[in-house]
């Protein structure tokens, strides 16, 4: 299973890096009942560099889709607090987080496979469910992260469909996040700037 999360990492002495990322939740070890996570960042990647330097990461679970859209559009200044058991930080105001230690690396020239064990998990607020606008923003954020290799016809078709749910269920956060993503798409089309 892949979960859309926000990963925070840091190398020693550097500021935390915040990146939306789909992480793989692997089968739970039946003996220890511990979940394992697989993170597969592309090279080059600050997330990859930080994990290899520090040996840890924090997975943040949030229903604020502005964080996902913001990170992809250069808005990375989100409040952080110290992690409990790893040398790093987590996002403040998230629903839950998991602190991970790197247990194994399978190197690859394009996309290394980083396996983690959970050393600490905490719930901070109840999950009240996603609405269709949140889903639309998450899917649009994934499209934005792939603008450099998806055909425009696919992007346009999917955005048209996603707008239906957005129009019916969006609140102020979702509308703000959507506007950031649409600005990034327009900038990409006109060649004005690169996506983060």
JSON list of C-alpha atoms in Angstrom, two decimals:
[
{"chain": "A", "resi": 1, "resn": "UNK", "atom": "CA", "xyz": [0.00, 0.00, 0.00]},
{"chain": "A", "resi": 2, "resn": "UNK", "atom": "CA", "xyz": [1.19, 3.53, -0.77]},
{"chain": "A", "resi": 3, "resn": "UNK", "atom": "CA", "xyz": [0.23, 6.43, 1.49]},
{"chain": "A", "resi": 4, "resn": "UNK", "atom": "CA", "xyz": [0.53, 10.06, 0.46]},
{"chain": "A", "resi": 5, "resn": "UNK", "atom": "CA", "xyz": [2.49, 11.70, 3.25]},
{"chain": "A", "resi": 6, "resn": "UNK", "atom": "CA", "xyz": [4.84, 14.56, 3.95]},
{"chain": "A", "resi": 7, "resn": "UNK", "atom": "CA", "xyz": [8.38, 13.49, 4.81]},
{"chain": "A", "resi": 8, "resn": "UNK", "atom": "CA", "xyz": [10.65, 15.65, 6.93]},
{"chain": "A", "resi": 9, "resn": "UNK", "atom": "CA", "xyz": [14.40, 15.02, 6.92]},
{"chain": "A", "resi": 10, "resn": "UNK", "atom": "CA", "xyz": [17.54, 16.88, 7.93]},
{"chain": "A", "resi": 11, "resn": "UNK", "atom": "CA", "xyz": [21.28, 16.43, 7.71]},
{"chain": "A", "resi": 12, "resn": "UNK", "atom": "CA", "xyz": [23.33, 17.40, 10.77]},
{"chain": "A", "resi": 13, "resn": "UNK", "atom": "CA", "xyz": [23.40, 21.14, 11.27]},
{"chain": "A", "resi": 14, "resn": "UNK", "atom": "CA", "xyz": [21.01, 21.88, 8.40]},
{"chain": "A", "resi": 15, "resn": "UNK", "atom": "CA", "xyz": [17.42, 23.08, 8.33]},
{"chain": "A", "resi": 16, "resn": "UNK", "atom": "CA", "xyz": [14.70, 20.47, 7.93]},
{"chain": "A", "resi": 17, "resn": "UNK", "atom": "CA", "xyz": [13.58, 19.63, 4.42]},
{"chain": "A", "resi": 18, "resn": "UNK", "atom": "CA", "xyz": [9.85, 19.07, 3.85]},
{"chain": "A", "resi": 19, "resn": "UNK", "atom": "CA", "xyz": [8.70, 16.99, 0.87]},
{"chain": "A", "resi": 20, "resn": "UNK", "atom": "CA", "xyz": [5.41, 15.35, -0.10]},
{"chain": "A", "resi": 21, "resn": "UNK", "atom": "CA", "xyz": [6.01, 11.72, -0.96]},
{"chain": "A", "resi": 22, "resn": "UNK", "atom": "CA", "xyz": [4.16, 8.50, -1.50]},
{"chain": "A", "resi": 23, "resn": "UNK", "atom": "CA", "xyz": [5.61, 5.95, 0.91]},
{"chain": "A", "resi": 24, "resn": "UNK", "atom": "CA", "xyz": [5.14, 2.20, 0.80]},
{"chain": "A", "resi": 25, "resn": "UNK", "atom": "CA", "xyz": [3.76, 0.51, 3.90]},
{"chain": "A", "resi": 26, "resn": "UNK", "atom": "CA", "xyz": [5.06, -3.04, 3.84]},
{"chain": "A", "resi": 27, "resn": "UNK", "atom": "CA", "xyz": [3.51, -6.04, 5.51]},
{"chain": "A", "resi": 28, "resn": "UNK", "atom": "CA", "xyz": [3.78, -5.93, 9.25]},
{"chain": "A", "resi": 29, "resn": "UNK", "atom": "CA", "xyz": [6.29, -8.36, 10.70]},
{"chain": "A", "resi": 30, "resn": "UNK", "atom": "CA", "xyz": [4.11, -11.02, 12.33]},
{"chain": "A", "resi": 31, "resn": "UNK", "atom": "CA", "xyz": [6.64, -11.71, 15.11]},
{"chain": "A", "resi": 32, "resn": "UNK", "atom": "CA", "xyz": [7.29, -8.16, 16.25]},
{"chain": "A", "resi": 33, "resn": "UNK", "atom": "CA", "xyz": [4.07, -6.55, 14.95]},
{"chain": "A", "resi": 34, "resn": "UNK", "atom": "CA", "xyz": [6.17, -3.65, 13.63]},
{"chain": "A", "resi": 35, "resn": "UNK", "atom": "CA", "xyz": [5.30, -1.94, 10.37]},
{"chain": "A", "resi": 36, "resn": "UNK", "atom": "CA", "xyz": [8.08, -1.35, 7.89]},
{"chain": "A", "resi": 37, "resn": "UNK", "atom": "CA", "xyz": [8.22, 1.54, 5.47]},
{"chain": "A", "resi": 38, "resn": "UNK", "atom": "CA", "xyz": [9.86, 1.78, 2.07]},
{"chain": "A", "resi": 39, "resn": "UNK", "atom": "CA", "xyz": [10.81, 5.21, 0.74]},
{"chain": "A", "resi": 40, "resn": "UNK", "atom": "CA", "xyz": [12.03, 5.50, -2.85]},
{"chain": "A", "resi": 41, "resn": "UNK", "atom": "CA", "xyz": [13.22, 9.05, -3.60]},
{"chain": "A", "resi": 42, "resn": "UNK", "atom": "CA", "xyz": [14.54, 9.83, -7.06]},
{"chain": "A", "resi": 43, "resn": "UNK", "atom": "CA", "xyz": [18.16, 10.89, -7.57]},
{"chain": "A", "resi": 44, "resn": "UNK", "atom": "CA", "xyz": [19.12, 13.67, -7.14]},
{"chain": "A", "resi": 45, "resn": "UNK", "atom": "CA", "xyz": [17.08, 14.45, -4.06]},
{"chain": "A", "resi": 46, "resn": "UNK", "atom": "CA", "xyz": [17.66, 16.42, -0.90]},
{"chain": "A", "resi": 47, "resn": "UNK", "atom": "CA", "xyz": [15.40, 13.92, 0.90]},
{"chain": "A", "resi": 48, "resn": "UNK", "atom": "CA", "xyz": [17.67, 11.09, -0.22]},
{"chain": "A", "resi": 49, "resn": "UNK", "atom": "CA", "xyz": [20.84, 12.96, 0.75]},
{"chain": "A", "resi": 50, "resn": "UNK", "atom": "CA", "xyz": [19.43, 13.82, 4.19]},
{"chain": "A", "resi": 51, "resn": "UNK", "atom": "CA", "xyz": [18.29, 10.26, 4.91]},
{"chain": "A", "resi": 52, "resn": "UNK", "atom": "CA", "xyz": [21.64, 8.79, 3.91]},
{"chain": "A", "resi": 53, "resn": "UNK", "atom": "CA", "xyz": [23.43, 11.36, 6.09]},
{"chain": "A", "resi": 54, "resn": "UNK", "atom": "CA", "xyz": [21.18, 11.09, 9.15]},
{"chain": "A", "resi": 55, "resn": "UNK", "atom": "CA", "xyz": [19.79, 7.56, 8.97]},
{"chain": "A", "resi": 56, "resn": "UNK", "atom": "CA", "xyz": [16.29, 8.73, 9.84]},
{"chain": "A", "resi": 57, "resn": "UNK", "atom": "CA", "xyz": [13.12, 10.42, 8.61]},
{"chain": "A", "resi": 58, "resn": "UNK", "atom": "CA", "xyz": [9.75, 11.51, 9.93]},
{"chain": "A", "resi": 59, "resn": "UNK", "atom": "CA", "xyz": [6.51, 10.63, 8.15]},
{"chain": "A", "resi": 60, "resn": "UNK", "atom": "CA", "xyz": [3.77, 13.23, 8.71]},
{"chain": "A", "resi": 61, "resn": "UNK", "atom": "CA", "xyz": [0.08, 12.49, 8.17]},
{"chain": "A", "resi": 62, "resn": "UNK", "atom": "CA", "xyz": [-1.93, 15.61, 7.42]},
{"chain": "A", "resi": 63, "resn": "UNK", "atom": "CA", "xyz": [-5.34, 16.49, 6.04]},
{"chain": "A", "resi": 64, "resn": "UNK", "atom": "CA", "xyz": [-4.16, 20.04, 5.23]},
{"chain": "A", "resi": 65, "resn": "UNK", "atom": "CA", "xyz": [-3.57, 19.70, 1.49]},
{"chain": "A", "resi": 66, "resn": "UNK", "atom": "CA", "xyz": [-1.94, 23.13, 1.38]},
{"chain": "A", "resi": 67, "resn": "UNK", "atom": "CA", "xyz": [1.22, 21.48, 2.70]},
{"chain": "A", "resi": 68, "resn": "UNK", "atom": "CA", "xyz": [1.36, 19.09, -0.28]},
{"chain": "A", "resi": 69, "resn": "UNK", "atom": "CA", "xyz": [0.59, 21.82, -2.82]},
{"chain": "A", "resi": 70, "resn": "UNK", "atom": "CA", "xyz": [2.79, 24.34, -1.04]},
{"chain": "A", "resi": 71, "resn": "UNK", "atom": "CA", "xyz": [5.89, 22.16, -1.07]},
{"chain": "A", "resi": 72, "resn": "UNK", "atom": "CA", "xyz": [5.51, 21.59, -4.80]},
{"chain": "A", "resi": 73, "resn": "UNK", "atom": "CA", "xyz": [5.16, 25.31, -5.47]},
{"chain": "A", "resi": 74, "resn": "UNK", "atom": "CA", "xyz": [7.99, 26.69, -3.34]},
{"chain": "A", "resi": 75, "resn": "UNK", "atom": "CA", "xyz": [6.03, 27.22, -0.11]},
{"chain": "A", "resi": 76, "resn": "UNK", "atom": "CA", "xyz": [8.04, 25.15, 2.36]},
{"chain": "A", "resi": 77, "resn": "UNK", "atom": "CA", "xyz": [7.85, 27.34, 5.45]},
{"chain": "A", "resi": 78, "resn": "UNK", "atom": "CA", "xyz": [5.57, 25.18, 7.60]},
{"chain": "A", "resi": 79, "resn": "UNK", "atom": "CA", "xyz": [5.81, 25.13, 11.42]},
{"chain": "A", "resi": 80, "resn": "UNK", "atom": "CA", "xyz": [8.01, 22.36, 12.82]},
{"chain": "A", "resi": 81, "resn": "UNK", "atom": "CA", "xyz": [8.57, 20.87, 16.26]},
{"chain": "A", "resi": 82, "resn": "UNK", "atom": "CA", "xyz": [11.30, 18.48, 17.44]},
{"chain": "A", "resi": 83, "resn": "UNK", "atom": "CA", "xyz": [10.82, 14.76, 16.90]},
{"chain": "A", "resi": 84, "resn": "UNK", "atom": "CA", "xyz": [10.67, 12.58, 20.01]},
{"chain": "A", "resi": 85, "resn": "UNK", "atom": "CA", "xyz": [13.18, 9.81, 19.26]},
{"chain": "A", "resi": 86, "resn": "UNK", "atom": "CA", "xyz": [15.08, 10.65, 16.09]},
{"chain": "A", "resi": 87, "resn": "UNK", "atom": "CA", "xyz": [17.34, 13.57, 15.27]},
{"chain": "A", "resi": 88, "resn": "UNK", "atom": "CA", "xyz": [14.90, 15.59, 13.24]},
{"chain": "A", "resi": 89, "resn": "UNK", "atom": "CA", "xyz": [11.65, 17.51, 13.23]},
{"chain": "A", "resi": 90, "resn": "UNK", "atom": "CA", "xyz": [8.05, 16.84, 12.44]},
{"chain": "A", "resi": 91, "resn": "UNK", "atom": "CA", "xyz": [5.36, 19.15, 11.15]},
{"chain": "A", "resi": 92, "resn": "UNK", "atom": "CA", "xyz": [3.37, 20.91, 13.84]},
{"chain": "A", "resi": 93, "resn": "UNK", "atom": "CA", "xyz": [-0.40, 20.54, 13.61]},
{"chain": "A", "resi": 94, "resn": "UNK", "atom": "CA", "xyz": [-0.46, 17.19, 11.80]},
{"chain": "A", "resi": 95, "resn": "UNK", "atom": "CA", "xyz": [-2.91, 14.42, 12.62]},
{"chain": "A", "resi": 96, "resn": "UNK", "atom": "CA", "xyz": [-0.17, 11.88, 13.34]},
{"chain": "A", "resi": 97, "resn": "UNK", "atom": "CA", "xyz": [3.47, 11.16, 12.68]},
{"chain": "A", "resi": 98, "resn": "UNK", "atom": "CA", "xyz": [5.89, 8.23, 12.62]},
{"chain": "A", "resi": 99, "resn": "UNK", "atom": "CA", "xyz": [9.59, 8.51, 13.36]},
{"chain": "A", "resi": 100, "resn": "UNK", "atom": "CA", "xyz": [11.72, 6.13, 11.34]},
{"chain": "A", "resi": 101, "resn": "UNK", "atom": "CA", "xyz": [15.25, 4.74, 11.45]},
{"chain": "A", "resi": 102, "resn": "UNK", "atom": "CA", "xyz": [16.91, 3.52, 8.29]},
{"chain": "A", "resi": 103, "resn": "UNK", "atom": "CA", "xyz": [17.49, -0.24, 8.45]},
{"chain": "A", "resi": 104, "resn": "UNK", "atom": "CA", "xyz": [18.57, -1.14, 4.91]},
{"chain": "A", "resi": 105, "resn": "UNK", "atom": "CA", "xyz": [19.45, 0.48, 1.59]},
{"chain": "A", "resi": 106, "resn": "UNK", "atom": "CA", "xyz": [19.16, -1.14, -1.83]},
{"chain": "A", "resi": 107, "resn": "UNK", "atom": "CA", "xyz": [21.11, 1.19, -4.07]},
{"chain": "A", "resi": 108, "resn": "UNK", "atom": "CA", "xyz": [19.91, 2.10, -7.53]},
{"chain": "A", "resi": 109, "resn": "UNK", "atom": "CA", "xyz": [21.24, 4.74, -9.94]},
{"chain": "A", "resi": 110, "resn": "UNK", "atom": "CA", "xyz": [17.78, 6.27, -10.36]},
{"chain": "A", "resi": 111, "resn": "UNK", "atom": "CA", "xyz": [15.66, 5.41, -7.33]},
{"chain": "A", "resi": 112, "resn": "UNK", "atom": "CA", "xyz": [17.26, 3.72, -4.29]},
{"chain": "A", "resi": 113, "resn": "UNK", "atom": "CA", "xyz": [15.03, 1.66, -2.01]},
{"chain": "A", "resi": 114, "resn": "UNK", "atom": "CA", "xyz": [15.28, 2.83, 1.61]},
{"chain": "A", "resi": 115, "resn": "UNK", "atom": "CA", "xyz": [13.79, 0.50, 4.22]},
{"chain": "A", "resi": 116, "resn": "UNK", "atom": "CA", "xyz": [12.83, 1.83, 7.63]},
{"chain": "A", "resi": 117, "resn": "UNK", "atom": "CA", "xyz": [11.64, 0.58, 10.97]},
{"chain": "A", "resi": 118, "resn": "UNK", "atom": "CA", "xyz": [9.31, 2.64, 13.13]},
{"chain": "A", "resi": 119, "resn": "UNK", "atom": "CA", "xyz": [10.82, 3.79, 16.42]},
{"chain": "A", "resi": 120, "resn": "UNK", "atom": "CA", "xyz": [7.99, 6.07, 17.54]},
{"chain": "A", "resi": 121, "resn": "UNK", "atom": "CA", "xyz": [4.43, 6.88, 16.45]},
{"chain": "A", "resi": 122, "resn": "UNK", "atom": "CA", "xyz": [1.96, 9.39, 17.84]},
{"chain": "A", "resi": 123, "resn": "UNK", "atom": "CA", "xyz": [-1.56, 10.59, 17.10]},
{"chain": "A", "resi": 124, "resn": "UNK", "atom": "CA", "xyz": [-2.20, 14.28, 17.63]},
{"chain": "A", "resi": 125, "resn": "UNK", "atom": "CA", "xyz": [-5.74, 14.88, 16.36]},
{"chain": "A", "resi": 126, "resn": "UNK", "atom": "CA", "xyz": [-8.66, 12.80, 15.13]},
{"chain": "A", "resi": 127, "resn": "UNK", "atom": "CA", "xyz": [-8.99, 12.05, 11.43]},
{"chain": "A", "resi": 128, "resn": "UNK", "atom": "CA", "xyz": [-12.42, 13.20, 10.30]},
{"chain": "A", "resi": 129, "resn": "UNK", "atom": "CA", "xyz": [-12.15, 11.94, 6.72]},
{"chain": "A", "resi": 130, "resn": "UNK", "atom": "CA", "xyz": [-11.24, 13.48, 3.40]},
{"chain": "A", "resi": 131, "resn": "UNK", "atom": "CA", "xyz": [-13.61, 15.37, 1.18]},
{"chain": "A", "resi": 132, "resn": "UNK", "atom": "CA", "xyz": [-13.45, 15.20, -2.61]},
{"chain": "A", "resi": 133, "resn": "UNK", "atom": "CA", "xyz": [-11.67, 18.55, -2.85]},
{"chain": "A", "resi": 134, "resn": "UNK", "atom": "CA", "xyz": [-8.80, 17.27, -0.71]},
{"chain": "A", "resi": 135, "resn": "UNK", "atom": "CA", "xyz": [-8.53, 14.25, -2.98]},
{"chain": "A", "resi": 136, "resn": "UNK", "atom": "CA", "xyz": [-8.60, 16.56, -6.02]},
{"chain": "A", "resi": 137, "resn": "UNK", "atom": "CA", "xyz": [-5.76, 18.68, -4.65]},
{"chain": "A", "resi": 138, "resn": "UNK", "atom": "CA", "xyz": [-3.65, 15.61, -3.82]},
{"chain": "A", "resi": 139, "resn": "UNK", "atom": "CA", "xyz": [-4.14, 14.20, -7.31]},
{"chain": "A", "resi": 140, "resn": "UNK", "atom": "CA", "xyz": [-3.41, 17.59, -8.90]},
{"chain": "A", "resi": 141, "resn": "UNK", "atom": "CA", "xyz": [-0.23, 17.85, -6.81]},
{"chain": "A", "resi": 142, "resn": "UNK", "atom": "CA", "xyz": [0.88, 14.48, -8.16]},
{"chain": "A", "resi": 143, "resn": "UNK", "atom": "CA", "xyz": [0.21, 15.75, -11.70]},
{"chain": "A", "resi": 144, "resn": "UNK", "atom": "CA", "xyz": [2.26, 18.87, -10.99]},
{"chain": "A", "resi": 145, "resn": "UNK", "atom": "CA", "xyz": [5.16, 16.73, -9.78]},
{"chain": "A", "resi": 146, "resn": "UNK", "atom": "CA", "xyz": [5.06, 14.94, -13.16]},
{"chain": "A", "resi": 147, "resn": "UNK", "atom": "CA", "xyz": [4.62, 17.89, -15.52]},
{"chain": "A", "resi": 148, "resn": "UNK", "atom": "CA", "xyz": [8.01, 17.28, -17.08]},
{"chain": "A", "resi": 149, "resn": "UNK", "atom": "CA", "xyz": [7.06, 13.87, -18.47]},
{"chain": "A", "resi": 150, "resn": "UNK", "atom": "CA", "xyz": [3.26, 13.56, -18.76]},
{"chain": "A", "resi": 151, "resn": "UNK", "atom": "CA", "xyz": [1.56, 14.57, -22.00]},
{"chain": "A", "resi": 152, "resn": "UNK", "atom": "CA", "xyz": [-0.48, 17.78, -21.73]},
{"chain": "A", "resi": 153, "resn": "UNK", "atom": "CA", "xyz": [-3.63, 16.00, -22.95]},
{"chain": "A", "resi": 154, "resn": "UNK", "atom": "CA", "xyz": [-3.55, 13.64, -19.93]},
{"chain": "A", "resi": 155, "resn": "UNK", "atom": "CA", "xyz": [-2.96, 16.50, -17.48]},
{"chain": "A", "resi": 156, "resn": "UNK", "atom": "CA", "xyz": [-5.78, 18.57, -18.97]},
{"chain": "A", "resi": 157, "resn": "UNK", "atom": "CA", "xyz": [-8.22, 15.62, -18.97]},
{"chain": "A", "resi": 158, "resn": "UNK", "atom": "CA", "xyz": [-7.46, 14.73, -15.35]},
{"chain": "A", "resi": 159, "resn": "UNK", "atom": "CA", "xyz": [-7.67, 18.33, -14.15]},
{"chain": "A", "resi": 160, "resn": "UNK", "atom": "CA", "xyz": [-11.07, 18.71, -15.80]},
{"chain": "A", "resi": 161, "resn": "UNK", "atom": "CA", "xyz": [-12.32, 15.69, -13.86]},
{"chain": "A", "resi": 162, "resn": "UNK", "atom": "CA", "xyz": [-10.72, 16.78, -10.57]},
{"chain": "A", "resi": 163, "resn": "UNK", "atom": "CA", "xyz": [-12.36, 20.22, -10.81]},
{"chain": "A", "resi": 164, "resn": "UNK", "atom": "CA", "xyz": [-15.78, 18.57, -10.42]},
{"chain": "A", "resi": 165, "resn": "UNK", "atom": "CA", "xyz": [-15.06, 17.40, -6.87]},
{"chain": "A", "resi": 166, "resn": "UNK", "atom": "CA", "xyz": [-13.21, 20.60, -6.06]},
{"chain": "A", "resi": 167, "resn": "UNK", "atom": "CA", "xyz": [-16.14, 22.77, -7.14]},
{"chain": "A", "resi": 168, "resn": "UNK", "atom": "CA", "xyz": [-18.61, 20.74, -5.08]},
{"chain": "A", "resi": 169, "resn": "UNK", "atom": "CA", "xyz": [-16.72, 20.31, -1.79]},
{"chain": "A", "resi": 170, "resn": "UNK", "atom": "CA", "xyz": [-13.80, 22.75, -1.44]},
{"chain": "A", "resi": 171, "resn": "UNK", "atom": "CA", "xyz": [-13.24, 24.96, 1.56]},
{"chain": "A", "resi": 172, "resn": "UNK", "atom": "CA", "xyz": [-10.76, 27.87, 1.77]},
{"chain": "A", "resi": 173, "resn": "UNK", "atom": "CA", "xyz": [-7.71, 25.61, 2.31]},
{"chain": "A", "resi": 174, "resn": "UNK", "atom": "CA", "xyz": [-8.45, 23.46, -0.70]},
{"chain": "A", "resi": 175, "resn": "UNK", "atom": "CA", "xyz": [-9.14, 26.47, -2.93]},
{"chain": "A", "resi": 176, "resn": "UNK", "atom": "CA", "xyz": [-5.87, 28.10, -1.88]},
{"chain": "A", "resi": 177, "resn": "UNK", "atom": "CA", "xyz": [-3.90, 24.90, -2.51]},
{"chain": "A", "resi": 178, "resn": "UNK", "atom": "CA", "xyz": [-5.58, 24.42, -5.90]},
{"chain": "A", "resi": 179, "resn": "UNK", "atom": "CA", "xyz": [-4.73, 27.99, -6.93]},
{"chain": "A", "resi": 180, "resn": "UNK", "atom": "CA", "xyz": [-1.04, 27.41, -6.12]},
{"chain": "A", "resi": 181, "resn": "UNK", "atom": "CA", "xyz": [-1.02, 24.28, -8.27]},
{"chain": "A", "resi": 182, "resn": "UNK", "atom": "CA", "xyz": [-2.77, 26.01, -11.17]},
{"chain": "A", "resi": 183, "resn": "UNK", "atom": "CA", "xyz": [-0.21, 28.85, -11.01]},
{"chain": "A", "resi": 184, "resn": "UNK", "atom": "CA", "xyz": [2.58, 26.26, -11.20]},
{"chain": "A", "resi": 185, "resn": "UNK", "atom": "CA", "xyz": [0.97, 24.57, -14.19]},
{"chain": "A", "resi": 186, "resn": "UNK", "atom": "CA", "xyz": [0.56, 27.91, -15.98]},
{"chain": "A", "resi": 187, "resn": "UNK", "atom": "CA", "xyz": [4.18, 28.82, -15.21]},
{"chain": "A", "resi": 188, "resn": "UNK", "atom": "CA", "xyz": [5.32, 25.46, -16.58]},
{"chain": "A", "resi": 189, "resn": "UNK", "atom": "CA", "xyz": [3.27, 25.91, -19.78]},
{"chain": "A", "resi": 190, "resn": "UNK", "atom": "CA", "xyz": [4.67, 29.36, -20.42]},
{"chain": "A", "resi": 191, "resn": "UNK", "atom": "CA", "xyz": [8.21, 28.34, -19.44]},
{"chain": "A", "resi": 192, "resn": "UNK", "atom": "CA", "xyz": [8.41, 31.02, -16.76]},
{"chain": "A", "resi": 193, "resn": "UNK", "atom": "CA", "xyz": [9.71, 28.85, -13.95]},
{"chain": "A", "resi": 194, "resn": "UNK", "atom": "CA", "xyz": [10.51, 25.36, -12.82]},
{"chain": "A", "resi": 195, "resn": "UNK", "atom": "CA", "xyz": [8.43, 23.32, -10.40]},
{"chain": "A", "resi": 196, "resn": "UNK", "atom": "CA", "xyz": [10.12, 22.73, -7.05]}
]
